[in-house]
Short mmCIF file of C-alpha atoms and ligand atoms in Angstrom, two decimals:
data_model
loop_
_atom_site.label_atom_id
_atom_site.label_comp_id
_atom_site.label_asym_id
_atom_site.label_seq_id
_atom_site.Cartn_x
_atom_site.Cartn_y
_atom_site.Cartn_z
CA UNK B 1 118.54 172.40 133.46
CA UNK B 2 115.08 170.90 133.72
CA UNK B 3 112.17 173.18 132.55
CA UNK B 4 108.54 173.65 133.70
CA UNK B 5 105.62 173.07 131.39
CA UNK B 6 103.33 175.28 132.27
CA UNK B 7 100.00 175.49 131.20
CA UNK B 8 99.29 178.07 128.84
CA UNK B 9 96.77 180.72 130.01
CA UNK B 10 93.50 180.25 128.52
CA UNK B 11 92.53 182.75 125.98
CA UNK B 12 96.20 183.27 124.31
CA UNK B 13 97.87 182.75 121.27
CA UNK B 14 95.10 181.42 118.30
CA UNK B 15 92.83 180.75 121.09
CA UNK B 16 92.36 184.35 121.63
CA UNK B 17 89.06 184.95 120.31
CA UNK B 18 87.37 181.89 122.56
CA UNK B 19 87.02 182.72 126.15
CA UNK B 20 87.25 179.10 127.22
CA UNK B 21 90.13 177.68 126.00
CA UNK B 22 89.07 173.37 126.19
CA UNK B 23 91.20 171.00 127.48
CA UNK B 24 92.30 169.14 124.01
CA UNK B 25 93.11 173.54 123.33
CA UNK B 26 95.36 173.41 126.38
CA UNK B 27 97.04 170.17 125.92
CA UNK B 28 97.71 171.33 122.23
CA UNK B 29 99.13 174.78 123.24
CA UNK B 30 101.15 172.61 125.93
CA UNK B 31 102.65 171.16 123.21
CA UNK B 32 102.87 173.87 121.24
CA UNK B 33 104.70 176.10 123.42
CA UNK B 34 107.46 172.91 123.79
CA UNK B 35 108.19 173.27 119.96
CA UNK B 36 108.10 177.18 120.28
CA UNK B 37 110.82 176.88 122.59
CA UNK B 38 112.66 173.89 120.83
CA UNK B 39 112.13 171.64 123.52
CA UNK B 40 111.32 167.84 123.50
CA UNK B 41 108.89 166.67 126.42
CA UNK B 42 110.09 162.95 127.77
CA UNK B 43 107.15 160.42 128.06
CA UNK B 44 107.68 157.19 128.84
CA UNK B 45 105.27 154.06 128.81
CA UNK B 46 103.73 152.81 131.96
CA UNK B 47 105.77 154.94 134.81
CA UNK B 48 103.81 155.37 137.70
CA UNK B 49 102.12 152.08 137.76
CA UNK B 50 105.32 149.96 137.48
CA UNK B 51 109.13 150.08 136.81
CA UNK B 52 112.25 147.40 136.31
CA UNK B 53 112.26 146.22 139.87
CA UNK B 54 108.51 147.07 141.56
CA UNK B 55 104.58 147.44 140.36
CA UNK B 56 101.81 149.07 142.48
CA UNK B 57 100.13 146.79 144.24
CA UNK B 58 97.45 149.10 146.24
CA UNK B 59 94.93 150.27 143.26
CA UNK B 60 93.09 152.50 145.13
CA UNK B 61 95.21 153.98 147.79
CA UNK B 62 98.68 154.42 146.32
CA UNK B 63 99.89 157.51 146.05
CA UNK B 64 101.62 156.74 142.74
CA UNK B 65 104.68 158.64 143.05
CA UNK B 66 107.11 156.22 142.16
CA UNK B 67 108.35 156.14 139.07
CA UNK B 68 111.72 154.61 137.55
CA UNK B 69 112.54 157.83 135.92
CA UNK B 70 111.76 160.47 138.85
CA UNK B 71 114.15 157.71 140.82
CA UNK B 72 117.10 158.33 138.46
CA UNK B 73 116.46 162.36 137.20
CA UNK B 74 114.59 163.63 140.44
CA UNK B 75 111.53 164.25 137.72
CA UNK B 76 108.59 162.23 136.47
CA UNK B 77 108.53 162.70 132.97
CA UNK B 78 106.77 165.36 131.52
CA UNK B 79 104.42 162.59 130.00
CA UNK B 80 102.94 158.93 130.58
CA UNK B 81 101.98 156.56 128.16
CA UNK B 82 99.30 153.90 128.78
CA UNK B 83 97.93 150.62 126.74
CA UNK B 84 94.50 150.32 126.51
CA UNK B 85 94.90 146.56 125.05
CA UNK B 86 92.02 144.52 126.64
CA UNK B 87 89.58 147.17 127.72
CA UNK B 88 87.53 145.73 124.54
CA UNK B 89 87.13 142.51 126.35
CA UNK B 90 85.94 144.02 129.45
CA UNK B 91 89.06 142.76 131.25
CA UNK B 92 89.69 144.49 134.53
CA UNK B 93 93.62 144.64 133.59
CA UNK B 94 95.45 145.85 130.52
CA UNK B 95 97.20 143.40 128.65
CA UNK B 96 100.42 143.80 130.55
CA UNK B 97 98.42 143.15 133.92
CA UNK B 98 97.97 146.91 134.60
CA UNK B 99 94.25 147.19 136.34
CA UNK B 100 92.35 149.86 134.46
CA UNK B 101 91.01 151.24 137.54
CA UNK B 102 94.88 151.65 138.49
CA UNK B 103 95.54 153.25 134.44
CA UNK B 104 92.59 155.84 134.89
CA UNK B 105 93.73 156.81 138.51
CA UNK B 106 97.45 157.06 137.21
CA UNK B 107 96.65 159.03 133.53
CA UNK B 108 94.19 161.99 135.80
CA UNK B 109 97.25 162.13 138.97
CA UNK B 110 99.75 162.84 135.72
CA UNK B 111 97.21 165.47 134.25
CA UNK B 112 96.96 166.87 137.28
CA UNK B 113 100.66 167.16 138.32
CA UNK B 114 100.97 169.25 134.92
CA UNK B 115 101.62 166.18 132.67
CA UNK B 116 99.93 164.95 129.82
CA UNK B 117 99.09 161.20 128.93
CA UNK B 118 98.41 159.32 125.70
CA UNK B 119 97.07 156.15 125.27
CA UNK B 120 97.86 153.38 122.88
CA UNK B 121 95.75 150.37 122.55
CA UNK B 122 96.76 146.58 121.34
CA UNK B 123 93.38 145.03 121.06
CA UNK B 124 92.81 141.67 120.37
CA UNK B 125 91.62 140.26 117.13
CA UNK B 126 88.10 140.27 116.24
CA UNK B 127 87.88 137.73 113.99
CA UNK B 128 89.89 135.17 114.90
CA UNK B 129 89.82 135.59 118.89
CA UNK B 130 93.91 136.04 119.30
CA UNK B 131 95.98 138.98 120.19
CA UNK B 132 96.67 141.92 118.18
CA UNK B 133 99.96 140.43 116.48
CA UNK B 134 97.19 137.50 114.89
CA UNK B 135 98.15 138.27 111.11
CA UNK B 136 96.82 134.78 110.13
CA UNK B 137 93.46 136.15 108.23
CA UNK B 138 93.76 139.63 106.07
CA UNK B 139 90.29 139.78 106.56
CA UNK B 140 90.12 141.00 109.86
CA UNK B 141 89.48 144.98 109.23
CA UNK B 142 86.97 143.89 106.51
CA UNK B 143 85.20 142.32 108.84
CA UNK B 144 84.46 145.17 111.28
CA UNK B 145 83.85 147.55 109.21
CA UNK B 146 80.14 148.48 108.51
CA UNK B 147 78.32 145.56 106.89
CA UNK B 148 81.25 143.48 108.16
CA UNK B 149 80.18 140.40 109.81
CA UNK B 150 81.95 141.45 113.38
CA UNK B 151 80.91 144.82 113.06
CA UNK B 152 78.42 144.48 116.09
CA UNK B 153 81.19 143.33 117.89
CA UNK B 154 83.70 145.80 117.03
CA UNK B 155 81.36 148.81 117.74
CA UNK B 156 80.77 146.84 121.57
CA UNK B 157 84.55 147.08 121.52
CA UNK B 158 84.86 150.90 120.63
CA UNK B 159 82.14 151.52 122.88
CA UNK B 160 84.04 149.79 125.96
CA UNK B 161 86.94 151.79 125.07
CA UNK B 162 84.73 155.23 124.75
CA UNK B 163 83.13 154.30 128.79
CA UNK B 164 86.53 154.13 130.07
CA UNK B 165 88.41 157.40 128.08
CA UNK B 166 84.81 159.10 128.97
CA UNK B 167 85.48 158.36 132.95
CA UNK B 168 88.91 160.40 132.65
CA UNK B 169 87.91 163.19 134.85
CA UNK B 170 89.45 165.78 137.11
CA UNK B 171 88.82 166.44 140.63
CA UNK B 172 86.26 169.08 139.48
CA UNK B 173 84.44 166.19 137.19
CA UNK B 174 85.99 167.95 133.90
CA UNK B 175 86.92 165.80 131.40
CA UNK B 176 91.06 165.27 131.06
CA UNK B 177 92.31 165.83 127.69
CA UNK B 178 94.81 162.90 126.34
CA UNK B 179 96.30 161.99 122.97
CA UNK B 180 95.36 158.71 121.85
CA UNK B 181 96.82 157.02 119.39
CA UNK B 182 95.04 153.80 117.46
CA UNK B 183 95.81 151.63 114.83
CA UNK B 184 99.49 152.36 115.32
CA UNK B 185 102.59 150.56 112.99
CA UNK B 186 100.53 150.26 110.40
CA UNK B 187 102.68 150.28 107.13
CA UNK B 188 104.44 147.23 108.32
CA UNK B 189 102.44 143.76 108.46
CA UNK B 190 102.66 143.14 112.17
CA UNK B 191 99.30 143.81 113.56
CA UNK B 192 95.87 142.82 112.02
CA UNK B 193 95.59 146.47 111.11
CA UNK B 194 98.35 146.53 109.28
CA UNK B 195 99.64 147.06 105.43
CA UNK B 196 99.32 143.89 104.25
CA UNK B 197 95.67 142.95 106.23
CA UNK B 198 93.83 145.59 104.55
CA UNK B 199 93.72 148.17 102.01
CA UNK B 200 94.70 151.72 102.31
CA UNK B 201 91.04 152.74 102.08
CA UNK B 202 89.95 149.68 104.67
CA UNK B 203 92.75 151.67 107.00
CA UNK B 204 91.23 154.97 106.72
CA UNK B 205 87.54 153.72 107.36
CA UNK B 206 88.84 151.85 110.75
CA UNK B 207 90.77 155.16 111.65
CA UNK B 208 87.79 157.35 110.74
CA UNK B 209 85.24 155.08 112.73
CA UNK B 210 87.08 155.24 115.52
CA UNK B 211 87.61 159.05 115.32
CA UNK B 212 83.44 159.48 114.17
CA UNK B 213 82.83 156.84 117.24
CA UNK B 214 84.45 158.89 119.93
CA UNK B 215 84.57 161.92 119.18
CA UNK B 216 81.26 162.19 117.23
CA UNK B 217 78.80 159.77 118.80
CA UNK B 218 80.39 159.74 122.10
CA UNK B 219 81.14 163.35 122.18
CA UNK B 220 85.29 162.65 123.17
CA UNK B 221 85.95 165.94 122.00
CA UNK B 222 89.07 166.29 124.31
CA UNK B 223 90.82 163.91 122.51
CA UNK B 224 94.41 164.54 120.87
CA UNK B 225 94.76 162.49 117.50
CA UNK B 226 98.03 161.30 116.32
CA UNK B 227 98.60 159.00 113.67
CA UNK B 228 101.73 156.69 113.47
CA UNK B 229 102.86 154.63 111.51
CA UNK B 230 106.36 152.71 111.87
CA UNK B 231 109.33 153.65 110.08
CA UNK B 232 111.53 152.27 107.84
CA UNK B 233 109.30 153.56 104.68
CA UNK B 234 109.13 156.20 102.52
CA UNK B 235 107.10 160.10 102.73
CA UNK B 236 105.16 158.21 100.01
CA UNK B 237 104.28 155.38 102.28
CA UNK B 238 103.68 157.43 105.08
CA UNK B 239 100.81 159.09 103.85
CA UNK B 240 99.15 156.43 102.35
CA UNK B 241 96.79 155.46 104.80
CA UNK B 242 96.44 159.24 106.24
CA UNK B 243 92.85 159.17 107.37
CA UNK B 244 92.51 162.97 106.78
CA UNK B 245 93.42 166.39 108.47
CA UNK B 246 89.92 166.30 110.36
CA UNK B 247 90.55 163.24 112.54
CA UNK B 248 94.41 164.11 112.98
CA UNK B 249 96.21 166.72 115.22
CA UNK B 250 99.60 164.92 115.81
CA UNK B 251 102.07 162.82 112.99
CA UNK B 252 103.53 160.33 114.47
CA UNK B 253 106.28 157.37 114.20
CA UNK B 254 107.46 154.60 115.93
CA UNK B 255 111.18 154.20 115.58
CA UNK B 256 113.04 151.17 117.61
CA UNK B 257 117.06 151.06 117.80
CA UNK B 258 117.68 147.27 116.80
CA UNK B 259 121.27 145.57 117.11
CA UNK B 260 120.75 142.31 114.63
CA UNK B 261 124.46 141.12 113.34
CA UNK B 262 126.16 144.58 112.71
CA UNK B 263 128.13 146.19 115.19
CA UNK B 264 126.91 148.48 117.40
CA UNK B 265 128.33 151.57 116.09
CA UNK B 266 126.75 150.77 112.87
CA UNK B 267 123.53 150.21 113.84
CA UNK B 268 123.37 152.91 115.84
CA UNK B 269 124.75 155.65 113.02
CA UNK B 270 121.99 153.50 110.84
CA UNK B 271 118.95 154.68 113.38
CA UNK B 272 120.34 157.96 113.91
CA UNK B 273 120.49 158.19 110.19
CA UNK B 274 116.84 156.62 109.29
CA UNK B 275 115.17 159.22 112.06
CA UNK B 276 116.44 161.96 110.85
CA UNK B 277 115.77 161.07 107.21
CA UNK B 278 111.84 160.03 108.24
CA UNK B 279 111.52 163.33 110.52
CA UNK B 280 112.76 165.66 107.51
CA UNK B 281 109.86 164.49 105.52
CA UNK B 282 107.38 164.38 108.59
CA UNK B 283 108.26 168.13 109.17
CA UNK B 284 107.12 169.14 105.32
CA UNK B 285 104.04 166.77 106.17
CA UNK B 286 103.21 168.77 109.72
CA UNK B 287 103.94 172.15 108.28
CA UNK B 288 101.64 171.11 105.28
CA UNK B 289 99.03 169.95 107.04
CA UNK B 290 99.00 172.20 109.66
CA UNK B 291 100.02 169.50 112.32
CA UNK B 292 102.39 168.88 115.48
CA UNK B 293 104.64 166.25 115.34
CA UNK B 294 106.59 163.44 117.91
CA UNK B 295 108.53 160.28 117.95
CA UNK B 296 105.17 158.39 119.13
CA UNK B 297 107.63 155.58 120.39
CA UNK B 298 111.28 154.46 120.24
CA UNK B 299 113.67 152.36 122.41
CA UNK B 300 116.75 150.28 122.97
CA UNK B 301 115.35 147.10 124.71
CA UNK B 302 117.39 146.92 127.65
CA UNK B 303 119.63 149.68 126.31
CA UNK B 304 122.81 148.09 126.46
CA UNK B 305 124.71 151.10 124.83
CA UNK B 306 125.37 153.74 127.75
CA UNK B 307 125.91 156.41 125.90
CA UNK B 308 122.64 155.21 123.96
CA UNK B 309 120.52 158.60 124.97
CA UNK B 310 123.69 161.47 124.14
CA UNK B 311 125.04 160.03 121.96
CA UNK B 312 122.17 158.29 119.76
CA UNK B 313 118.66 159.18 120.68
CA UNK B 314 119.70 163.21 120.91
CA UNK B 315 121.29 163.79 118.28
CA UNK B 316 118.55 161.50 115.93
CA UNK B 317 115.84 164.14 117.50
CA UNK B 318 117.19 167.27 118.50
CA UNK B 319 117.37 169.05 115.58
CA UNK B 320 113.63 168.27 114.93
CA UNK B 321 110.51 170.54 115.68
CA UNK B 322 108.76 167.44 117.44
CA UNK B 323 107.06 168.02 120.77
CA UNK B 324 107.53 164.58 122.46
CA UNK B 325 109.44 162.11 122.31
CA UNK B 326 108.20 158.18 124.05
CA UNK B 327 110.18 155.30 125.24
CA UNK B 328 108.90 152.13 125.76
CA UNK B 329 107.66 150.85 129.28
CA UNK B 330 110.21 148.75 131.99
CA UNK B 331 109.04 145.58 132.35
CA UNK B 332 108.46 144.61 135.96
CA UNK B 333 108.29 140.30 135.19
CA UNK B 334 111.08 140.47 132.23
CA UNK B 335 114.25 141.96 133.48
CA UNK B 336 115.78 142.30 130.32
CA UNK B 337 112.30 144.10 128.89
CA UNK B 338 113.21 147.88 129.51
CA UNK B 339 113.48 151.17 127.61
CA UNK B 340 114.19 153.86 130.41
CA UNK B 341 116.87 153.84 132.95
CA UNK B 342 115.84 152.09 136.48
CA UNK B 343 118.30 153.05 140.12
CA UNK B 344 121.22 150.53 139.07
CA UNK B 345 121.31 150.35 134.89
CA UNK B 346 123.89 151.15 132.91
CA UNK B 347 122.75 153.63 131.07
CA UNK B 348 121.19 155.57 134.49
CA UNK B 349 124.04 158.31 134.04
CA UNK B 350 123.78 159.01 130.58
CA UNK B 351 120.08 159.04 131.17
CA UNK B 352 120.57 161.65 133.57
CA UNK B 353 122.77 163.29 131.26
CA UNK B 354 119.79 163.49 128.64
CA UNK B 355 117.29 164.38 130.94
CA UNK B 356 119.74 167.39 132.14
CA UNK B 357 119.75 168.77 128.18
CA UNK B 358 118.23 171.99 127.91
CA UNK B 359 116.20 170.88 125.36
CA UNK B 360 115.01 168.14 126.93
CA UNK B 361 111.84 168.65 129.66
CA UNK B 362 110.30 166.50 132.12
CA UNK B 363 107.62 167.40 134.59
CA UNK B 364 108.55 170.08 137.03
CA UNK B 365 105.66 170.89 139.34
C1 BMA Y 1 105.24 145.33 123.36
C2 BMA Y 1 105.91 144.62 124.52
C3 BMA Y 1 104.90 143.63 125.07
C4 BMA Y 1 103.61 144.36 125.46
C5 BMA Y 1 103.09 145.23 124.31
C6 BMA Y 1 101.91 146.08 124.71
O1 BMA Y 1 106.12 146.15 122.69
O2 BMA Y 1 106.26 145.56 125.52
O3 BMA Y 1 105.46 142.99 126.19
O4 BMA Y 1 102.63 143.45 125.84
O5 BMA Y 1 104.13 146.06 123.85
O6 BMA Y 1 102.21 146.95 125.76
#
């Protein structure tokens, strides 16, 4: 059975005592009341704008309801995921060619459908002008902090970021509460941000300006914080760059399902068994700090296993108090580039088997 999110009435629960419940309040209680009920709500990166075989072409007028999962479940999932990698450049498209004028219409539809949205960003590199995988100078997060000689730069970059999440507004003008999610992976040495291109403290000042930026300066109070690093590391690890319980609201992790030489079987009873080890220490963390907690992003590229969501990604999750769960976006240009089902895959019944779970929710308006 597929289950509704609904939005929790103002004024209940520990909002109680405030009349006006905010938006960040309801999207927070919204994911609350998932983990009350030991559900999981199904996001998945970049639906609505584009899928396997198709992209939206008509910025302005489409009516975005296509979707790869709705096509295969009868639902949109209960949440969408967007990139905000080249907004800091001023680009007119994301990164993976999605126009942001396309992103902001798509992330308020999904908010107002019921849905929530979070937003991940892969900016470029300030220092040495390539993408965000540029790992060839570790002294890129020095440099924009304050004093930092691309600080200027780097606050022109938050600031571009800050004008677009500030024009996320409803049909009434209100400002739409989404969970972003910045300086992601960030143990491993894969991004400029990451473990081995900056200290622990370096990491916490870039997380903390961003937070201060937005949500101080610009006033982003509507924002949903979640901080995620990758996995394959210990509790130890995990916490080592933890900018602090004021700037957070949701732990994270990214978690991919790789093949490499091993058989399948193995790899997959490896994933299932490195999840649940790193969400049994994430729980202690969120109960400890007071926090909510998801699987910020996992995936089988191209899921070639089609038994991949029973039969691995449930049973790595379900026993876990975490209220999402994302996978990775379907490439529209790289057929093999794809993390949900699509009309046609392999894995489209066993998808439909997942998304069937009780414990499972997508968007039911
Ligand atoms: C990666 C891949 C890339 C993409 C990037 C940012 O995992 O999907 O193709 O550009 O995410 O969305």
């Amino acid at each position: 059975m597929l289950g509704a999110i609904a939005l929790a009435a103002p004024g209940c629960g520990r909002r109680a005592e405030s009349p006006a419940a905010t938006p960040k309040d309801q999207v927070i209680a919204q994911l609350q009341e998932a983990v009350n009920g030991g559900k999981i709500l199904y996001a998945h990166q970049d639906d609505l704008v584009y899928g396997h075989t198709w992209k939206v072409e008509d910025v302005a007028g489409d009516p975005l309801e296509r979707s790869d999962v709705k096509a295969v479940t009868g639902f949109y999932p209960a949440m969408v995921g967007f990139d905000l990698g080249g907004i800091e450049m001023g680009w007119e498209a994301n990164l993976d060619g999605v126009p942001f004028d396309l992103m902001r219409r798509a992330a308020v539809t999904h908010a107002s459908r019921g849905g929530i949205v979070t937003f991940s960003w892969h900016p470029r590199n300030p220092l040495t002008g390539g993408d965000a995988w540029d790992v060839s100078s570790d002294q890129v997060v020095a440099s924009i902090l304050a004093g930092g000689e691309k600080h200027d730069l780097f606050m022109e970059w938050l600031k571009r970021a800050g004008d677009f999440l500030a024009s996320l507004k409803d049909a009434d003008g209100q400002p739409v509460s989404f969970i972003l999610r910045p300086w992601h992976e960030h143990i491993g040495s894969w991004f400029w941000w990451g473990g081995r291109l900056c200290s622990e403290q370096q990491y916490k000042d870039l997380f903390r300006l961003t937070h201060d930026y937005l949500t101080g300066t610009r006033g982003l109070t509507d924002i949903v914080w979640c901080y995620s690093p990758n996995s394959g590391i210990s509790p130890q690890q995990y916490m080592s760059r933890y900018p602090g319980d004021e700037c957070v609201d949701i732990l994270g992790m990214d978690a991919y399902q790789y093949v490499g030489d091993q058989p399948l079987e193995d790899a997959e009873a490896a994933f299932v068994a490195q999840v649940r080890d790193h969400l049994t220490f994430m729980k202690d963390l969120a109960q400890e700090h007071g926090k909510l907690m998801c699987l910020s992003e996992t995936g089988f590229e191209g899921i070639p296993d089609p038994a991949w969501w029973t039969g691995t990604l449930l049973p790595a999750i379900q026993d876990f108090p975490i209220a999402y769960v994302l996978t990775w976006r379907n490439a529209h240009d790289k057929p093999e580039h794809f993390y949900a089902a699509w009309p046609g895959s392999g894995d489209a019944p066993g998808f439909k088997a997942f998304a069937e779970k009780d414990n499972i929710l997508f968007l039911n308006e």
